[in-house]
PDB file of C-alpha atoms in Angstrom:
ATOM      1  CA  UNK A   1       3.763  19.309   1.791  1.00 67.00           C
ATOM      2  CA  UNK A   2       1.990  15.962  -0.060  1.00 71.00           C
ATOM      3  CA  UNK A   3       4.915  13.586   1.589  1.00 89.00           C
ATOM      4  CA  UNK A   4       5.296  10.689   4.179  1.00 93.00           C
ATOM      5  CA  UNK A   5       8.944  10.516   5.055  1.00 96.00           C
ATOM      6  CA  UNK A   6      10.389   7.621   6.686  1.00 96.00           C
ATOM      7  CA  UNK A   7      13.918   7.785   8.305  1.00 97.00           C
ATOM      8  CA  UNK A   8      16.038   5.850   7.839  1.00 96.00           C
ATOM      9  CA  UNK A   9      15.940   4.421   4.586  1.00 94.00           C
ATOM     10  CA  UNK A  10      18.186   1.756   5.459  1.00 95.00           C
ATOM     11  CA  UNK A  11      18.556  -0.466   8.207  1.00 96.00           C
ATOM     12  CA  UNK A  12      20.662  -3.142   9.224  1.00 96.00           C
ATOM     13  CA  UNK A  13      20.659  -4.455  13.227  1.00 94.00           C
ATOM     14  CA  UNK A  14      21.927  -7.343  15.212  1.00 93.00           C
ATOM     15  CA  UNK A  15      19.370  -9.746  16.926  1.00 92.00           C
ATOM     16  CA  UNK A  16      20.021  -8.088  20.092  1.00 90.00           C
ATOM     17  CA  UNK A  17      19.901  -4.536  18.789  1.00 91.00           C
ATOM     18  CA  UNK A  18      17.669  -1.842  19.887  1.00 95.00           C
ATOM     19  CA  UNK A  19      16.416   0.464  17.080  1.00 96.00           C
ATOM     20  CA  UNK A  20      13.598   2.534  15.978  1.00 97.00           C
ATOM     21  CA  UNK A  21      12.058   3.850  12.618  1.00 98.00           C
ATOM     22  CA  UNK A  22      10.641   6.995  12.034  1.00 98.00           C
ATOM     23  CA  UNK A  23       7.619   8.272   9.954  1.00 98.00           C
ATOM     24  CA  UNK A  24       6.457  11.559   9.402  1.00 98.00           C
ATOM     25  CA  UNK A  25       3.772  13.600   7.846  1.00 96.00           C
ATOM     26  CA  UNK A  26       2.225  17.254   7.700  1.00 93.00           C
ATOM     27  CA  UNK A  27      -0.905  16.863   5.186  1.00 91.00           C
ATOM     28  CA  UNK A  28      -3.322  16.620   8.617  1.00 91.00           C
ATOM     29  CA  UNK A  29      -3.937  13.602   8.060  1.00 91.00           C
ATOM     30  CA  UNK A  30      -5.490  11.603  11.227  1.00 92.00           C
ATOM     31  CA  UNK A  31      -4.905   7.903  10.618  1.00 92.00           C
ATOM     32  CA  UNK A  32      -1.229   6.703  10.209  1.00 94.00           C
ATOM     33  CA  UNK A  33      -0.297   3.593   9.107  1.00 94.00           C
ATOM     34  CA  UNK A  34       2.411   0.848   9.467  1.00 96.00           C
ATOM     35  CA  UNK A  35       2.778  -1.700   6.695  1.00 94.00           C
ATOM     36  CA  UNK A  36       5.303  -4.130   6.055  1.00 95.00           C
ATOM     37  CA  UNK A  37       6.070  -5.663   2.793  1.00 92.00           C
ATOM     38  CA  UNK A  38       8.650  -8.976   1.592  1.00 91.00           C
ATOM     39  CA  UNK A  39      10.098  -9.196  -1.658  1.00 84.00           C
ATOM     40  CA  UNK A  40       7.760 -10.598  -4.509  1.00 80.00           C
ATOM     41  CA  UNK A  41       4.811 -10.067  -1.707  1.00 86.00           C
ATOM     42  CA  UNK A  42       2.043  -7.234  -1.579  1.00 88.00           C
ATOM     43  CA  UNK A  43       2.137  -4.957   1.432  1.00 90.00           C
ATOM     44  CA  UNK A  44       0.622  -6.339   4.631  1.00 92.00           C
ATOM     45  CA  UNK A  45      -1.083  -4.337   7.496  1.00 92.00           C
ATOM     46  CA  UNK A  46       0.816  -3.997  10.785  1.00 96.00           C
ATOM     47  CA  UNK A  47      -0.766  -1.548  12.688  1.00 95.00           C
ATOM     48  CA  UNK A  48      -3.292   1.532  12.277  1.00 93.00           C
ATOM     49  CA  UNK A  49      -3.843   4.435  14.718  1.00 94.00           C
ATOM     50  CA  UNK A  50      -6.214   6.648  14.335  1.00 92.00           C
ATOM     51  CA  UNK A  51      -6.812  10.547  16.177  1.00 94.00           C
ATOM     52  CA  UNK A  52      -3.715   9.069  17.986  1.00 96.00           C
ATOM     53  CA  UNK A  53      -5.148   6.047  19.751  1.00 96.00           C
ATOM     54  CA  UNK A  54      -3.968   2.759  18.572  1.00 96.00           C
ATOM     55  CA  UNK A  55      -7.361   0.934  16.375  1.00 92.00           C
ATOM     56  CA  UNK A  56      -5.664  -1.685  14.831  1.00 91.00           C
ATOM     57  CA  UNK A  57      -3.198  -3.781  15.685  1.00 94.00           C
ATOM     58  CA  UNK A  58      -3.331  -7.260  13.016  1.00 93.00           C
ATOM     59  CA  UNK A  59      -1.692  -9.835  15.856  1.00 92.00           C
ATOM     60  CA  UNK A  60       2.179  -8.687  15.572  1.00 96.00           C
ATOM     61  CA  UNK A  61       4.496  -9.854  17.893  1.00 96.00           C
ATOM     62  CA  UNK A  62       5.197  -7.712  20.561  1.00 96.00           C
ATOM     63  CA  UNK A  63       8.968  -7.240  19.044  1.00 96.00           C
ATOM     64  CA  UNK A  64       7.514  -4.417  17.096  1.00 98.00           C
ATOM     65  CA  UNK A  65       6.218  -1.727  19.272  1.00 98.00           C
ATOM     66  CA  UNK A  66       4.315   1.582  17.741  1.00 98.00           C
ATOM     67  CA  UNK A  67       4.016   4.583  19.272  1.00 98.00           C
ATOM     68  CA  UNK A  68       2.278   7.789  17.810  1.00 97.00           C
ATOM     69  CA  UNK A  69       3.208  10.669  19.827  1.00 96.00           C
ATOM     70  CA  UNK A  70       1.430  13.254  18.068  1.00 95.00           C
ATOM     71  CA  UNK A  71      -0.607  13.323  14.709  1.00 92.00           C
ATOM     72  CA  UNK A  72       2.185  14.019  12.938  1.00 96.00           C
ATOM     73  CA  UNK A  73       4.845  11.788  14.096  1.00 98.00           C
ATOM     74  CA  UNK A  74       4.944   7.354  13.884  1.00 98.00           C
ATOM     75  CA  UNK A  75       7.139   5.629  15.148  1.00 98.00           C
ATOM     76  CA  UNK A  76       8.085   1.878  15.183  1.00 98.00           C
ATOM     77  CA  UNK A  77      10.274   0.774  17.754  1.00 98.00           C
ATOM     78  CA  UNK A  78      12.193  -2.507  17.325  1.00 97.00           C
ATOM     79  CA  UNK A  79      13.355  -5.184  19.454  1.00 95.00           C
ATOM     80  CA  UNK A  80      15.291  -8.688  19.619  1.00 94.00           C
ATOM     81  CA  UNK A  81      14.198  -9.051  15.961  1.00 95.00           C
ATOM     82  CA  UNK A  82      14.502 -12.337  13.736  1.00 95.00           C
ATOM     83  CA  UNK A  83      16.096 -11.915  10.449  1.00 95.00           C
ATOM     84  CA  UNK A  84      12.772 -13.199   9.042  1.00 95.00           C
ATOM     85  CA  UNK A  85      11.705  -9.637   9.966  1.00 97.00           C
ATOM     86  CA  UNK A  86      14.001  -8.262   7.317  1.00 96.00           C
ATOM     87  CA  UNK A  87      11.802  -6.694   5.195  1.00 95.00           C
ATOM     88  CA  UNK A  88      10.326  -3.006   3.888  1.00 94.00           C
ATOM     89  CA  UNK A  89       8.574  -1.218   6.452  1.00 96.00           C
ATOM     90  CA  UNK A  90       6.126   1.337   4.632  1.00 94.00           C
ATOM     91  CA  UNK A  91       4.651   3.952   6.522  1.00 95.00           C
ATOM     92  CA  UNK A  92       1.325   5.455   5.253  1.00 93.00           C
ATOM     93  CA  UNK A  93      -0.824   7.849   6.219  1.00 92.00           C
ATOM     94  CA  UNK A  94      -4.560   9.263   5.212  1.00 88.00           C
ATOM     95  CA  UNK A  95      -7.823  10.746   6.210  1.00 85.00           C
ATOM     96  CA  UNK A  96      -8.985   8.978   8.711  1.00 82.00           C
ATOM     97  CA  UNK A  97     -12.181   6.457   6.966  1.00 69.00           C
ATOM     98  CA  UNK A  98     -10.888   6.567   3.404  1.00 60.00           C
ATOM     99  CA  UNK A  99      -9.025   9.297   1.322  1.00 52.00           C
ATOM    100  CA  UNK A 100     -10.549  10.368  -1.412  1.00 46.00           C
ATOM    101  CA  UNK A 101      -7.038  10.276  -2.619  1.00 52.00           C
ATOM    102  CA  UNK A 102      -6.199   7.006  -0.908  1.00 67.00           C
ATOM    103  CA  UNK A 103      -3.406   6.339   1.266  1.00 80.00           C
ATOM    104  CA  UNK A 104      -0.612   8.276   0.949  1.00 88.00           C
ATOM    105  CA  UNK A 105       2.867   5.740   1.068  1.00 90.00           C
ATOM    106  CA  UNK A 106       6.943   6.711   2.184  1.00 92.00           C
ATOM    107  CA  UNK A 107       9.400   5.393   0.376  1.00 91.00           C
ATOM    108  CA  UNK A 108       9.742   2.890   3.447  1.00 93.00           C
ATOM    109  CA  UNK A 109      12.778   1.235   5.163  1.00 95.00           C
ATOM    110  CA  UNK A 110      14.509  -1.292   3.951  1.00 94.00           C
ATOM    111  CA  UNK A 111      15.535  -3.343   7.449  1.00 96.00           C
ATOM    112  CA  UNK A 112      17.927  -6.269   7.334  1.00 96.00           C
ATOM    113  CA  UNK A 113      18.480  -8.579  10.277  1.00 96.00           C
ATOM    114  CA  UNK A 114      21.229  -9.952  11.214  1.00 94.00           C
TER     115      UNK A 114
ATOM    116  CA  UNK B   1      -7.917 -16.504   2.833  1.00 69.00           C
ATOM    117  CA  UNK B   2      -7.180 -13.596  -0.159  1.00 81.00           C
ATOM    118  CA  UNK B   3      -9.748 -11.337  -0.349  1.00 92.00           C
ATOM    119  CA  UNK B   4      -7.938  -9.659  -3.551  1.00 95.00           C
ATOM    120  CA  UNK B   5      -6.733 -11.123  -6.251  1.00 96.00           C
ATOM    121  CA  UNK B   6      -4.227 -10.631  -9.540  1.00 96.00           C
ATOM    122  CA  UNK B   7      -4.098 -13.382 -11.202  1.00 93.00           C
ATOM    123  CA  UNK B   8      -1.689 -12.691 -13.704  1.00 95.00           C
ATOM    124  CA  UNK B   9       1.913 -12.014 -12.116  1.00 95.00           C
ATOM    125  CA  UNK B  10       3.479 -10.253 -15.309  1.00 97.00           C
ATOM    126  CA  UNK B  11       1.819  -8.597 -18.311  1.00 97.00           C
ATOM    127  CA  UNK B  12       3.921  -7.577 -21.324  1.00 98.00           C
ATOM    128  CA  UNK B  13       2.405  -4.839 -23.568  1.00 98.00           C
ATOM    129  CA  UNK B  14       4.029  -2.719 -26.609  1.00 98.00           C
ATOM    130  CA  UNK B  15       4.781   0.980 -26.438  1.00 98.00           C
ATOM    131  CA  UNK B  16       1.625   2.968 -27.580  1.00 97.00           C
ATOM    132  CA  UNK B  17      -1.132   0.051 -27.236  1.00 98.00           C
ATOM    133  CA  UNK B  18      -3.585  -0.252 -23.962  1.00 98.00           C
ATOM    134  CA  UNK B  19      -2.241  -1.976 -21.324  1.00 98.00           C
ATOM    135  CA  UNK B  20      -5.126  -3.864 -18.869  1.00 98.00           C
ATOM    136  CA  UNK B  21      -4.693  -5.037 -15.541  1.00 98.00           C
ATOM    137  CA  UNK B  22      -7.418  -6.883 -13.541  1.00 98.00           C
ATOM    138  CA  UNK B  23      -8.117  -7.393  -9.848  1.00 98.00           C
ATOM    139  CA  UNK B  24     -11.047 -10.178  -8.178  1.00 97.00           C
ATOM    140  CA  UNK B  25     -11.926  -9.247  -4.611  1.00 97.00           C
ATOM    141  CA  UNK B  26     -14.169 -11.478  -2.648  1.00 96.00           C
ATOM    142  CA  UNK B  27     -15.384  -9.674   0.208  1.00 92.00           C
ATOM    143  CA  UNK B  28     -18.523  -7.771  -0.743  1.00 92.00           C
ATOM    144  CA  UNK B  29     -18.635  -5.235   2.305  1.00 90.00           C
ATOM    145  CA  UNK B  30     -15.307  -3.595   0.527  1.00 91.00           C
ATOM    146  CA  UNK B  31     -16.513  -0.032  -0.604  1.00 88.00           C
ATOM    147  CA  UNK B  32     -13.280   1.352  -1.975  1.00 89.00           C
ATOM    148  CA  UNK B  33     -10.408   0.840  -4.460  1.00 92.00           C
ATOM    149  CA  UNK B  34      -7.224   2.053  -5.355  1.00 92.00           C
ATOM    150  CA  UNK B  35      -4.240   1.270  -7.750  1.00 94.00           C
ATOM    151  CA  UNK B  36      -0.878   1.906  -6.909  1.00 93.00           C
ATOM    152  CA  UNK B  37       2.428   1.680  -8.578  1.00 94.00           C
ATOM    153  CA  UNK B  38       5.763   0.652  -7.354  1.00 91.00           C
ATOM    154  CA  UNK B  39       8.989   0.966  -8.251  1.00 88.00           C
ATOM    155  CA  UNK B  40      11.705  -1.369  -6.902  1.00 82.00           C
ATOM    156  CA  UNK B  41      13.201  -0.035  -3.326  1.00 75.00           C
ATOM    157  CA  UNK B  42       9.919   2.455  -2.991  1.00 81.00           C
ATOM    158  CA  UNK B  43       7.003   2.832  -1.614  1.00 85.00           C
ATOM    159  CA  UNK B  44       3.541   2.708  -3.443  1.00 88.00           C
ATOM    160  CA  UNK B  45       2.619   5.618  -5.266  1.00 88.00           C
ATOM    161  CA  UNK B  46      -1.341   6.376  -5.326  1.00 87.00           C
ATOM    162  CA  UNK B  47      -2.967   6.161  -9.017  1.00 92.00           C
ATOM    163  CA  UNK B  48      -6.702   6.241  -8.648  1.00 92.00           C
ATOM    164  CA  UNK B  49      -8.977   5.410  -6.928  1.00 90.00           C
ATOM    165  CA  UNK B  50     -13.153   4.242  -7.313  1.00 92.00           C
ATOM    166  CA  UNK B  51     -16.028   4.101  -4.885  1.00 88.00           C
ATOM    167  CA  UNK B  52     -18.202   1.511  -5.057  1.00 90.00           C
ATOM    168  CA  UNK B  53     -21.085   3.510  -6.045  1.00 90.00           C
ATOM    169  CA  UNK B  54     -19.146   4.730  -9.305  1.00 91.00           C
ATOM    170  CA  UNK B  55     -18.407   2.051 -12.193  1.00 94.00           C
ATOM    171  CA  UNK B  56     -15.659   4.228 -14.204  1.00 96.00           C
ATOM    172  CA  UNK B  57     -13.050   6.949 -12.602  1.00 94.00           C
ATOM    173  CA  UNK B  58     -10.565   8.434 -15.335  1.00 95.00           C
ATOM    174  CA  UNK B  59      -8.053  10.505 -15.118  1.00 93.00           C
ATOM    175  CA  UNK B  60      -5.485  11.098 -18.027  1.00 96.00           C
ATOM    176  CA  UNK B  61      -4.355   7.898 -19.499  1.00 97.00           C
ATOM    177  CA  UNK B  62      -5.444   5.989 -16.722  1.00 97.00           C
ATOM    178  CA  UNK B  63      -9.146   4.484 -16.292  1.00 97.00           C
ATOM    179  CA  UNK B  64     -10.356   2.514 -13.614  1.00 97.00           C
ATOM    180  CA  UNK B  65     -13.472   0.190 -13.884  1.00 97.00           C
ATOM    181  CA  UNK B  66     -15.862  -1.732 -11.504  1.00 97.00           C
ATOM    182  CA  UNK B  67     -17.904  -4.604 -12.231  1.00 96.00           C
ATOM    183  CA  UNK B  68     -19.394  -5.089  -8.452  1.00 95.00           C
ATOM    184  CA  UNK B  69     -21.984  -8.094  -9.952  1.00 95.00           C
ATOM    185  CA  UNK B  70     -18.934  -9.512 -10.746  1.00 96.00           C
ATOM    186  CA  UNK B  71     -16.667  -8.237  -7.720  1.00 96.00           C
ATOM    187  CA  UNK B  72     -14.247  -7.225 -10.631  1.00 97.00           C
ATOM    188  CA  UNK B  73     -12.177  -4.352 -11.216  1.00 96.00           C
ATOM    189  CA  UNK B  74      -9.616  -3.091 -14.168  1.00 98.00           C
ATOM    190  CA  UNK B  75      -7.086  -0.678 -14.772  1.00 98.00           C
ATOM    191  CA  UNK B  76      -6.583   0.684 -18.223  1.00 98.00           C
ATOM    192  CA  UNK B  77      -3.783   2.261 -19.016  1.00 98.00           C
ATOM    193  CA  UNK B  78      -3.524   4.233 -23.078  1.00 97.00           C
ATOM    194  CA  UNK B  79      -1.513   4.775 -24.285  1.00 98.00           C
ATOM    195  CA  UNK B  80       0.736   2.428 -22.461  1.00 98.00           C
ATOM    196  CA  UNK B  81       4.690   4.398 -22.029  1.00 97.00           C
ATOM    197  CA  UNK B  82       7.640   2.419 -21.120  1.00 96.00           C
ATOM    198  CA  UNK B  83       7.535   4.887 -17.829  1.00 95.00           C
ATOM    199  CA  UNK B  84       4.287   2.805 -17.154  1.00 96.00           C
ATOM    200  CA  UNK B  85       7.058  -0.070 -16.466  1.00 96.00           C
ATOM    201  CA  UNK B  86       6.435  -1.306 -12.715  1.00 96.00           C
ATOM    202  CA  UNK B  87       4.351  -3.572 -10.625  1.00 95.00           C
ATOM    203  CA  UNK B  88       0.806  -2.464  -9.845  1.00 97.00           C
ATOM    204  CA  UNK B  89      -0.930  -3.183  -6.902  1.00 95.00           C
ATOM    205  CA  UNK B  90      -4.662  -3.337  -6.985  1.00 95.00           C
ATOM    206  CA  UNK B  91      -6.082  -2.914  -3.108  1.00 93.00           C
ATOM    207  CA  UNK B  92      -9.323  -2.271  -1.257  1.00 92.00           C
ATOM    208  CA  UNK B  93     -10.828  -1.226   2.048  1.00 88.00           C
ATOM    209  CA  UNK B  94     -14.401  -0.894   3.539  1.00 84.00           C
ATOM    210  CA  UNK B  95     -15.319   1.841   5.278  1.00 76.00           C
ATOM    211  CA  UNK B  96     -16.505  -0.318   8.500  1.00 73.00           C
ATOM    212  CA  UNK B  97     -12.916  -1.788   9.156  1.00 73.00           C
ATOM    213  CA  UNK B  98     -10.592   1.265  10.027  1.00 71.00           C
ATOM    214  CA  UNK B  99      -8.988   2.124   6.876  1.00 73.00           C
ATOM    215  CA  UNK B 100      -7.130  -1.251   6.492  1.00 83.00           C
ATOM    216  CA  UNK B 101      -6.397  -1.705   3.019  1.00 87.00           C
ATOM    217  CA  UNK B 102      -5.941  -5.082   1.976  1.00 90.00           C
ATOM    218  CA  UNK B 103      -3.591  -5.621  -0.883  1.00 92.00           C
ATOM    219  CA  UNK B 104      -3.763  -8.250  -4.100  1.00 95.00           C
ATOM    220  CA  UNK B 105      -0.363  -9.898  -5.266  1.00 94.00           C
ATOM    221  CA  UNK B 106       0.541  -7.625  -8.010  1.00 95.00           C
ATOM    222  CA  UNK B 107       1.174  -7.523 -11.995  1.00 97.00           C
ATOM    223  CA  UNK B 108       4.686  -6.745 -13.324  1.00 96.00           C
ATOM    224  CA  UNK B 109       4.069  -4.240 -15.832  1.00 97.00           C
ATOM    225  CA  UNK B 110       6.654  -4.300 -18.757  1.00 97.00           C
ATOM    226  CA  UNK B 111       6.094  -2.032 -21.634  1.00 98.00           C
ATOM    227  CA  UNK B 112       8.216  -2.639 -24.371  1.00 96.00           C
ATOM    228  CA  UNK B 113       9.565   0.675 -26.753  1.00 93.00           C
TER     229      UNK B 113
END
């Protein structure tokens, strides 16, 4: 298995709404990744944990909440949103350091707000 | 601040002749790049990768170099196939910051039958 698969591949939520997405990968790889990435705009670091533990977090708002509960599974959970969140949410996963083979990417969720 | 650079949003490049995009990166602690390709409504797909103690990588039509004097690196692509159509992401990471990869803007690929 050389996937990352990301559920669902479509969101749409309410400002109040509640939701969570879902990443998932069996390669043993140790660092997972959350990325998020606007139209026209190159993918931009949300959060990296590592062995489990949360390493990196790059100052995003506390709306977004990860949780890793074991080195397989990433999750993202979501939370009185903006629709200036609305976005692709790529999941990513890879040896933790660097890959030799890089990062390897989901397809991602496409998550409108509304 | 951006730390990795494409200049050139769009490149347009006949069926059969080399296509070549270039990335600048400014940070000089960044050890490691990559190339990816993406397709509208997907995620980036890993093309290849160099360290920074190698200045070529190849693999099939795809060759990757690095100029670190010049903290400059291209991807060639020959011969260029209208599959090759898609936006290419050049991004790097150093080995003392976690695995973050930063990202550069992107090139629109279009290759033309």
């Amino acid at each position: 298995d050389t996937e990352v698969t990301q559920t669902p591949k479509h969101l749409v939520m309410g400002m109040t709404n509640k939701k969570s997405l879902k990443c998932e990968q069996h390669m043993g790889h140790r660092a997972m990744y959350w990325y998020k990435q606007k139209a026209k705009k190159p993918p931009e670091l949300m959060f990296v944990y590592s062995y489990e533990k949360l390493s990196i977090n790059e100052s995003v708002p506390s709306r977004f909440s990860p949780e890793c509960p074991n080195s397989s599974l990433l999750n993202l959970h979501l939370h009185a949103l903006q629709p200036e969140d609305s976005a692709l949410y790529l999941c990513a996963s890879s040896h933790v350091g660097q890959g030799v083979g890089g990062y390897t990417f989901g397809s991602g969720t496409r998550l409108t707000v509304v | 601040d951006q730390q990795v650079k494409q200049n050139s949003p769009s490149l347009s490049v006949q069926e059969g002749r080399i296509s070549i995009l270039n990335c600048d990166y400014t940070n000089s602690m960044f050890d490691y790049f990559l190339w990816y390709k993406k397709y509208p409504a997907e995620g980036p797909t890993f093309l290849i990768s160099i360290s920074s103690i190698k200045d070529k990588n190849e693999d099939g039509r795809f060759t990757v170099f690095l100029n670190k004097s010049a903290k400059h690196l291209s991807l060639h692509i020959v011969p260029s196939q209208p599959g090759d159509s898609a936006v290419y992401f050049c991004a790097a990471s150093a080995r003392n910051q976690g695995g973050k990869l930063i990202f550069g803007q992107g090139t629109e690929l279009s290759v033309k039958p």
